[in-house]
């Protein structure tokens, strides 16, 4: 009767020892596996000991004291937050809705400051960025008329980007601000569209007038060139005629002087041109051409 009771006692002790062993093993496993942790490349780990910051963990495998240390992960990568409906008024009192996106990041050197002051990135964004965006967008947008806000959209984005970078002060860097859309009321957008179409039409007419003016100048230039060419040709022809006339006059003058100096040259010229045939009809009292009777009779 006593042997079963002793057996039962031994079994209970074995079970208790086994349970204790399991607990110890689990505890050892917890200590071993709870002592190591990893930090991703785009993050930094804030190591806390009883809630106080004791260090910043770099990317990779890191060690912590089990049951004593905890680690909070903070992203240092670039992130973007979208503000879909930012209400504002233009300089000419036109209501508008803007969609603005802000890209930001937490510098590695400011991770501890971020956690100490705000705890999480979300709380930091809410206090430093989200509170600034509506006010700064309104301030900048209020400098533009509705028309200029549309026509100078790039400059509007640059101005908002610059003012937000200056106004957001803390453990964060605003990399860029983009104005993705500007929406006015339907009635105003229709009036803008009509106005812009009218301006386009005016510009088109101006371009057409300029084209016509250029074509007219080209036509005048061509006509002037043709007139100058005709005038030059006429002057050249007149000069050629004058030169020919002068040459002919000089030739006649020279020939006349030659005839005066040599009377026999006239007879020689006539003889050269005579065909040797005597005229069939003689005028009474007339002389026979080219016959110098005085020369033939010896001067009688």
XYZ file of N, CA and C in Angstrom, residues 31 33 40 63 76 96 130-131 199 224 241 261 269 271:
42
model
N 16.117 35.161 -22.651
C 17.279 36.018 -22.412
C 18.164 36.070 -23.640
N 17.448 35.233 -26.922
C 16.846 35.855 -28.106
C 16.374 37.283 -27.834
N 16.937 48.256 -39.339
C 17.016 48.325 -40.797
C 17.890 49.507 -41.237
N 22.797 44.690 -29.440
C 22.551 43.992 -28.173
C 21.846 44.929 -27.195
N 14.630 57.251 -40.949
C 15.400 58.418 -41.402
C 15.290 58.574 -42.920
N -9.970 79.491 -53.459
C -9.308 78.398 -54.181
C -8.991 77.269 -53.210
N 2.216 70.106 -40.206
C 0.786 70.217 -40.519
C 0.183 71.517 -40.021
N 0.733 72.063 -38.959
C 0.213 73.332 -38.464
C 0.720 74.524 -39.275
N -7.398 86.245 -74.916
C -5.999 86.658 -74.994
C -5.256 85.892 -76.086
N 12.093 97.310 -104.349
C 13.190 98.271 -104.358
C 14.422 97.678 -105.035
N 25.574 104.020 -124.334
C 25.205 104.832 -125.498
C 26.061 106.093 -125.555
N 43.179 117.622 -144.027
C 44.626 117.591 -144.214
C 45.016 116.884 -145.526
N 38.492 107.539 -151.218
C 37.351 106.873 -150.580
C 36.251 106.621 -151.591
N 36.645 106.320 -154.815
C 37.106 105.284 -155.743
C 36.980 103.902 -155.150
